Coordinates of N, CA and C in Angstrom, one line a residue:
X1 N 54.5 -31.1 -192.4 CA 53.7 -29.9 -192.3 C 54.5 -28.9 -191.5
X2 N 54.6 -27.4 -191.8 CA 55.2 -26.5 -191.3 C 54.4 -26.1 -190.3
X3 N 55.5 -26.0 -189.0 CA 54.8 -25.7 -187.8 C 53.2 -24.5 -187.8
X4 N 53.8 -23.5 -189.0 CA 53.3 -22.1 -189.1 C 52.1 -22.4 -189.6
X5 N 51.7 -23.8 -190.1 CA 50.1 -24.2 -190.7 C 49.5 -24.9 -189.7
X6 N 49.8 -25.5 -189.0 CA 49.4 -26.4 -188.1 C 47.6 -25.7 -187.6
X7 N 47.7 -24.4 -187.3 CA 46.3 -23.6 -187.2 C 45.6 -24.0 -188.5
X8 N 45.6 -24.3 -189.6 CA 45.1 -24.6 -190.9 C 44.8 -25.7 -190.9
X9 N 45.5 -26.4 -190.1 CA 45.4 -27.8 -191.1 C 44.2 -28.5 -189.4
X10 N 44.1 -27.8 -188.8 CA 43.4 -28.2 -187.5 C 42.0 -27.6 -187.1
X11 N 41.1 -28.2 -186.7 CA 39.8 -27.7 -187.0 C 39.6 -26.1 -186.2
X12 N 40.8 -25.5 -186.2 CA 40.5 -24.0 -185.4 C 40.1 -22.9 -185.9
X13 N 39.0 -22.5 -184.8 CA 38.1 -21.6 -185.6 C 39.0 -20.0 -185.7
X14 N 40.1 -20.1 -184.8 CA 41.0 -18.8 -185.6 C 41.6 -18.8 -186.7
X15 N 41.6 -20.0 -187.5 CA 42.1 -19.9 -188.9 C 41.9 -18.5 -189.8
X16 N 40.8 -18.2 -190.4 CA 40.8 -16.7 -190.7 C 41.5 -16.0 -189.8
X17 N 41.9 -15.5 -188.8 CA 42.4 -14.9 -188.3 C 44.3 -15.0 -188.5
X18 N 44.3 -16.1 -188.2 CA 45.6 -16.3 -189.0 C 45.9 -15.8 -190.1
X19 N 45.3 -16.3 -191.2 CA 45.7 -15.5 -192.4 C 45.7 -14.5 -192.4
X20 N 45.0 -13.2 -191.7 CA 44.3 -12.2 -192.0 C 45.9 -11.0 -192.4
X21 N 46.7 -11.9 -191.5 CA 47.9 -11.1 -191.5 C 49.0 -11.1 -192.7
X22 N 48.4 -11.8 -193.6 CA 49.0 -12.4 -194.8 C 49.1 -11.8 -195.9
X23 N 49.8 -11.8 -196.6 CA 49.0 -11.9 -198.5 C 49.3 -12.8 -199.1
X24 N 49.8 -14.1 -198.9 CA 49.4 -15.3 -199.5 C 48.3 -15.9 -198.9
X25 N 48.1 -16.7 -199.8 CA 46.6 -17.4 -199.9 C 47.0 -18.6 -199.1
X26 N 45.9 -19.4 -198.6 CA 46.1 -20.2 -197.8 C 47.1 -21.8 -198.1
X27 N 46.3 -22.1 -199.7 CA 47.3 -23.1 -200.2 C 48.3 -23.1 -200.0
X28 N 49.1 -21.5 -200.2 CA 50.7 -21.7 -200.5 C 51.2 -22.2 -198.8
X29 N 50.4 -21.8 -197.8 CA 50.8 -22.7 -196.5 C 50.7 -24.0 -196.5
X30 N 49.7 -24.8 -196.7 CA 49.4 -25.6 -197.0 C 50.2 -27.0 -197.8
X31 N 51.1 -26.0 -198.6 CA 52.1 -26.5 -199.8 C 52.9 -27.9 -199.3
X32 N 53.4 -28.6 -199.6 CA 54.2 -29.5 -199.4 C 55.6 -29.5 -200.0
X33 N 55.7 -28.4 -200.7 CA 57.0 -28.5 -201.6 C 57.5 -26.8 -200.8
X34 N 58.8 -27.0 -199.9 CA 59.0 -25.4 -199.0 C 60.3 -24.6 -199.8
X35 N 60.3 -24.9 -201.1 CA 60.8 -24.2 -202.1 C 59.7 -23.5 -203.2
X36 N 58.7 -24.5 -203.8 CA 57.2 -24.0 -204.1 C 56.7 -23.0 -203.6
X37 N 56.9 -23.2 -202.2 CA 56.2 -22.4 -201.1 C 56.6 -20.9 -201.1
X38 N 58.1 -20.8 -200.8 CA 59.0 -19.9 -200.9 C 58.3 -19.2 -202.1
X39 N 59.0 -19.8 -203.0 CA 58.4 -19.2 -204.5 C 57.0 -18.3 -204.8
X40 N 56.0 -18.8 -204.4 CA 54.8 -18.2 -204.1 C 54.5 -17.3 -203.0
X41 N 55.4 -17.7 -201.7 CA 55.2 -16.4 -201.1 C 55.9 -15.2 -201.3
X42 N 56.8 -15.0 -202.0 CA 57.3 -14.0 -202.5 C 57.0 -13.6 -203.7
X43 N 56.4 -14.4 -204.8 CA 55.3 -14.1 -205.6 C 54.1 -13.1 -205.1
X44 N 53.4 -13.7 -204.2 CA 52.3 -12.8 -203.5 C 52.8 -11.3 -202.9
X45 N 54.0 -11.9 -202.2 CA 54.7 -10.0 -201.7 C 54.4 -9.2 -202.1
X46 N 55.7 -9.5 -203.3 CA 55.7 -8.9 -204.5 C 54.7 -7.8 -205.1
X47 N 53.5 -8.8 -205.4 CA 52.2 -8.7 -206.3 C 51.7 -7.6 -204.7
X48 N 51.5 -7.7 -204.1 CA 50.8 -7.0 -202.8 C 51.9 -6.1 -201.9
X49 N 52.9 -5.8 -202.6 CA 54.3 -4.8 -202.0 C 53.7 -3.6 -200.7
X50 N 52.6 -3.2 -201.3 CA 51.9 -2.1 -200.6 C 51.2 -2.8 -199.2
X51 N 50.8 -4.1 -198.7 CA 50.3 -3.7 -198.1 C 50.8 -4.7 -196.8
X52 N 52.4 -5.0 -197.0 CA 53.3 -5.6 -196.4 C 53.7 -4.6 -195.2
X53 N 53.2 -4.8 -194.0 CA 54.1 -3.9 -193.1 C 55.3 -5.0 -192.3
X54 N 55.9 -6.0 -192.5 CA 56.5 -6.5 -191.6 C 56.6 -7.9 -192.4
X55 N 57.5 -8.4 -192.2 CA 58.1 -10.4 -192.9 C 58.4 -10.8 -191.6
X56 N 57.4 -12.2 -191.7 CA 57.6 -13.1 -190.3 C 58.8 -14.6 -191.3
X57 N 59.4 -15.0 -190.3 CA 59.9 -16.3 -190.4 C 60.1 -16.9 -189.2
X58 N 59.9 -18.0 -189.1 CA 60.1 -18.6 -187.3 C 61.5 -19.0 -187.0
X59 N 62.1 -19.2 -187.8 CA 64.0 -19.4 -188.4 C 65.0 -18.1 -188.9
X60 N 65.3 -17.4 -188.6 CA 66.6 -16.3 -189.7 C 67.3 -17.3 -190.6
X61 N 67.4 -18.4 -191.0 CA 67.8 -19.2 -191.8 C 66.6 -19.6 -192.9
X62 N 65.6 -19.0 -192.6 CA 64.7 -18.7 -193.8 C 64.1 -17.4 -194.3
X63 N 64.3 -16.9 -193.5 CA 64.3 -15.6 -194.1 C 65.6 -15.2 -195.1
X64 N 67.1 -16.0 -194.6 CA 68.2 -15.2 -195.5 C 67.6 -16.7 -196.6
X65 N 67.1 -17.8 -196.7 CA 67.1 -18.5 -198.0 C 66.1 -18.1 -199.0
X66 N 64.8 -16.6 -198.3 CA 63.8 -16.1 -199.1 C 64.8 -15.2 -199.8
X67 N 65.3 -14.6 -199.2 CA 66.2 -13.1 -199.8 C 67.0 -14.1 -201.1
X68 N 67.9 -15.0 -200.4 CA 68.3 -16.0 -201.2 C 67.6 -16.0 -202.8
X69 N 66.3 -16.4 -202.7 CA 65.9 -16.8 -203.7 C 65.5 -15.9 -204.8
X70 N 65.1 -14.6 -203.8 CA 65.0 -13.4 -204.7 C 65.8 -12.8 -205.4
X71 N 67.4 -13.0 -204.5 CA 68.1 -12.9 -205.9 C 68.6 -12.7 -207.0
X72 N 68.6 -14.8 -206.6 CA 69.1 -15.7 -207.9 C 67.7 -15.7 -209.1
X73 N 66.7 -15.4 -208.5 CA 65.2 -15.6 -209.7 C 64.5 -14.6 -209.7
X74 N 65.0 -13.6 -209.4 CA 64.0 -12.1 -209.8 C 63.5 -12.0 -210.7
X75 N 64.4 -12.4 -212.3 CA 64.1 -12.3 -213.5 C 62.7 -13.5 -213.4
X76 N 62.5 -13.8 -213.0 CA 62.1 -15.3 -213.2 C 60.4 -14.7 -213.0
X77 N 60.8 -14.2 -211.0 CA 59.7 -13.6 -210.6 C 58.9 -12.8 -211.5
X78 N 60.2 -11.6 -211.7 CA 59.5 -10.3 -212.4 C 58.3 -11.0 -213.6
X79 N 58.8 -12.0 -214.9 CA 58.2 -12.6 -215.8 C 56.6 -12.9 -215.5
X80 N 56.9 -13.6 -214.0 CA 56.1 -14.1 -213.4 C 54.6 -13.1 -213.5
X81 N 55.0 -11.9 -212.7 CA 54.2 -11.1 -212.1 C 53.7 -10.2 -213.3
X82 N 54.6 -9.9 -214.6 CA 53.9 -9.6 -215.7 C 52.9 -10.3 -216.6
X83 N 53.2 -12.1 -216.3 CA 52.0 -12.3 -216.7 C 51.2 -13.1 -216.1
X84 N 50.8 -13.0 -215.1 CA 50.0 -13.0 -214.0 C 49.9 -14.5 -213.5
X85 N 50.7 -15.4 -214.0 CA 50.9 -17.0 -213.7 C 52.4 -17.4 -213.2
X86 N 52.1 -18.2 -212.1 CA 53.6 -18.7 -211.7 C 54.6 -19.8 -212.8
X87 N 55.4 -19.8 -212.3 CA 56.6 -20.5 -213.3 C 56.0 -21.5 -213.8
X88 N 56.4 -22.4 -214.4 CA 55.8 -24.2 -214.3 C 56.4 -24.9 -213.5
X89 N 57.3 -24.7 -213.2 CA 57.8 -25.0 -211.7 C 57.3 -25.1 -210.4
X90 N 56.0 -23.9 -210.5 CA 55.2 -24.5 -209.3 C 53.9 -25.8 -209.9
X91 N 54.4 -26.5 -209.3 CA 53.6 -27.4 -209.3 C 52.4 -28.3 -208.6
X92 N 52.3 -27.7 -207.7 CA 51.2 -28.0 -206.9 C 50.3 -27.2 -207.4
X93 N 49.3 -28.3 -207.8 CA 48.1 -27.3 -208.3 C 47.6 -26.5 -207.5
X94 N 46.9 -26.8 -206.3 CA 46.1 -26.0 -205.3 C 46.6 -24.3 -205.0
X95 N 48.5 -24.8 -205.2 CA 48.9 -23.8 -204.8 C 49.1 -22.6 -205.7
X96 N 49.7 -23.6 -207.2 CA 49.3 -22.8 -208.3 C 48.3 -21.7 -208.4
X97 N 46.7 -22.5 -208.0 CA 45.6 -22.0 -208.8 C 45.5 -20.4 -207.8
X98 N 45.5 -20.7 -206.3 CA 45.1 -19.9 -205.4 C 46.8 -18.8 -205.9
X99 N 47.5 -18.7 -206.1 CA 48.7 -17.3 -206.5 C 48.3 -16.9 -208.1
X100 N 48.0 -18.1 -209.1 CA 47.3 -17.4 -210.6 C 45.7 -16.1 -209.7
X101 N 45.5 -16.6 -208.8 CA 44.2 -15.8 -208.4 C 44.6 -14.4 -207.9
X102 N 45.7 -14.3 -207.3 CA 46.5 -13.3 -206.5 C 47.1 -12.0 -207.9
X103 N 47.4 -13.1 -208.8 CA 48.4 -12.8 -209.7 C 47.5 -11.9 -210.8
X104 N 46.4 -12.5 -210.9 CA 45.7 -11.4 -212.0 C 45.4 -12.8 -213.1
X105 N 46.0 -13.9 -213.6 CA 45.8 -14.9 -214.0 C 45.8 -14.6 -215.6
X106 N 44.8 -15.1 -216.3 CA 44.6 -14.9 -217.8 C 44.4 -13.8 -218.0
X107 N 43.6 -12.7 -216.8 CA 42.8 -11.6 -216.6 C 44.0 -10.6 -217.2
X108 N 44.8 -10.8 -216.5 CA 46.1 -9.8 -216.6 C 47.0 -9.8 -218.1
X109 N 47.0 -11.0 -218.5 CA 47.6 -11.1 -219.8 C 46.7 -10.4 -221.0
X110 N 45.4 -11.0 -220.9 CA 44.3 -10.1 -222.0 C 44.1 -8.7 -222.0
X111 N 44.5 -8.3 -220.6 CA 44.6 -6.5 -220.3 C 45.9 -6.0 -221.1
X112 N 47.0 -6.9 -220.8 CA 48.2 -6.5 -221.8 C 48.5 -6.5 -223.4
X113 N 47.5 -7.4 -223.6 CA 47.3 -7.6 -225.2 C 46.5 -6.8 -225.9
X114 N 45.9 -5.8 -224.9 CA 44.3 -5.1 -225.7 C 45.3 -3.8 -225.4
X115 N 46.0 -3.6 -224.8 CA 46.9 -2.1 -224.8 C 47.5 -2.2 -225.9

């Protein structure tokens, strides 16, 4: 477990408050897989650009492996974010379902097919 969930994963009633600072959803903390993780939290950014004032990391060695990833998989992202579902790559479901929700999901694809 990532230190940064430990409020989540423990019966504290500041949990909402935690998140509040967020735009990922709680799963992707939650995640077990901290490449999955990665992946979906910069999915959510992304998807919520506007209403990011500030990126936390508790390491500078993960903040340059996010930039890292953005990189090498933008194309990947971008795909991503047009059709409103993460790669198949993510594989945690929980984490999946809660970023398809963020993402616009089937909602988003049927909107692009009726244009």
């Amino acid at each position: 477990m990532a230190a940064t969930a430990f409020p989540l994963y423990s019966n504290n009633p500041n949990a909402s408050r935690f998140l509040s600072g967020y735009v990922s959803p709680k799963d992707v903390f939650l995640g077990t897989d901290v490449n999955q993780q990665m992946y979906c939290h910069l999915l959510c950014g992304l998807r919520h650009f506007d209403l990011i004032d500030g990126i936390r990391a508790p390491y500078a060695a993960g903040l340059i492996k996010a930039f890292a990833l953005l990189e090498t998989h933008w194309k990947k992202l971008s795909e991503d974010l047009e059709n409103g579902v993460p790669s198949s790559e993510v594989s945690d479901s929980a984490m999946r379902q809660s970023v398809i929700q963020i993402l616009g999901g089937l909602d988003q694809i049927c909107l692009r097919e009726s244009d």
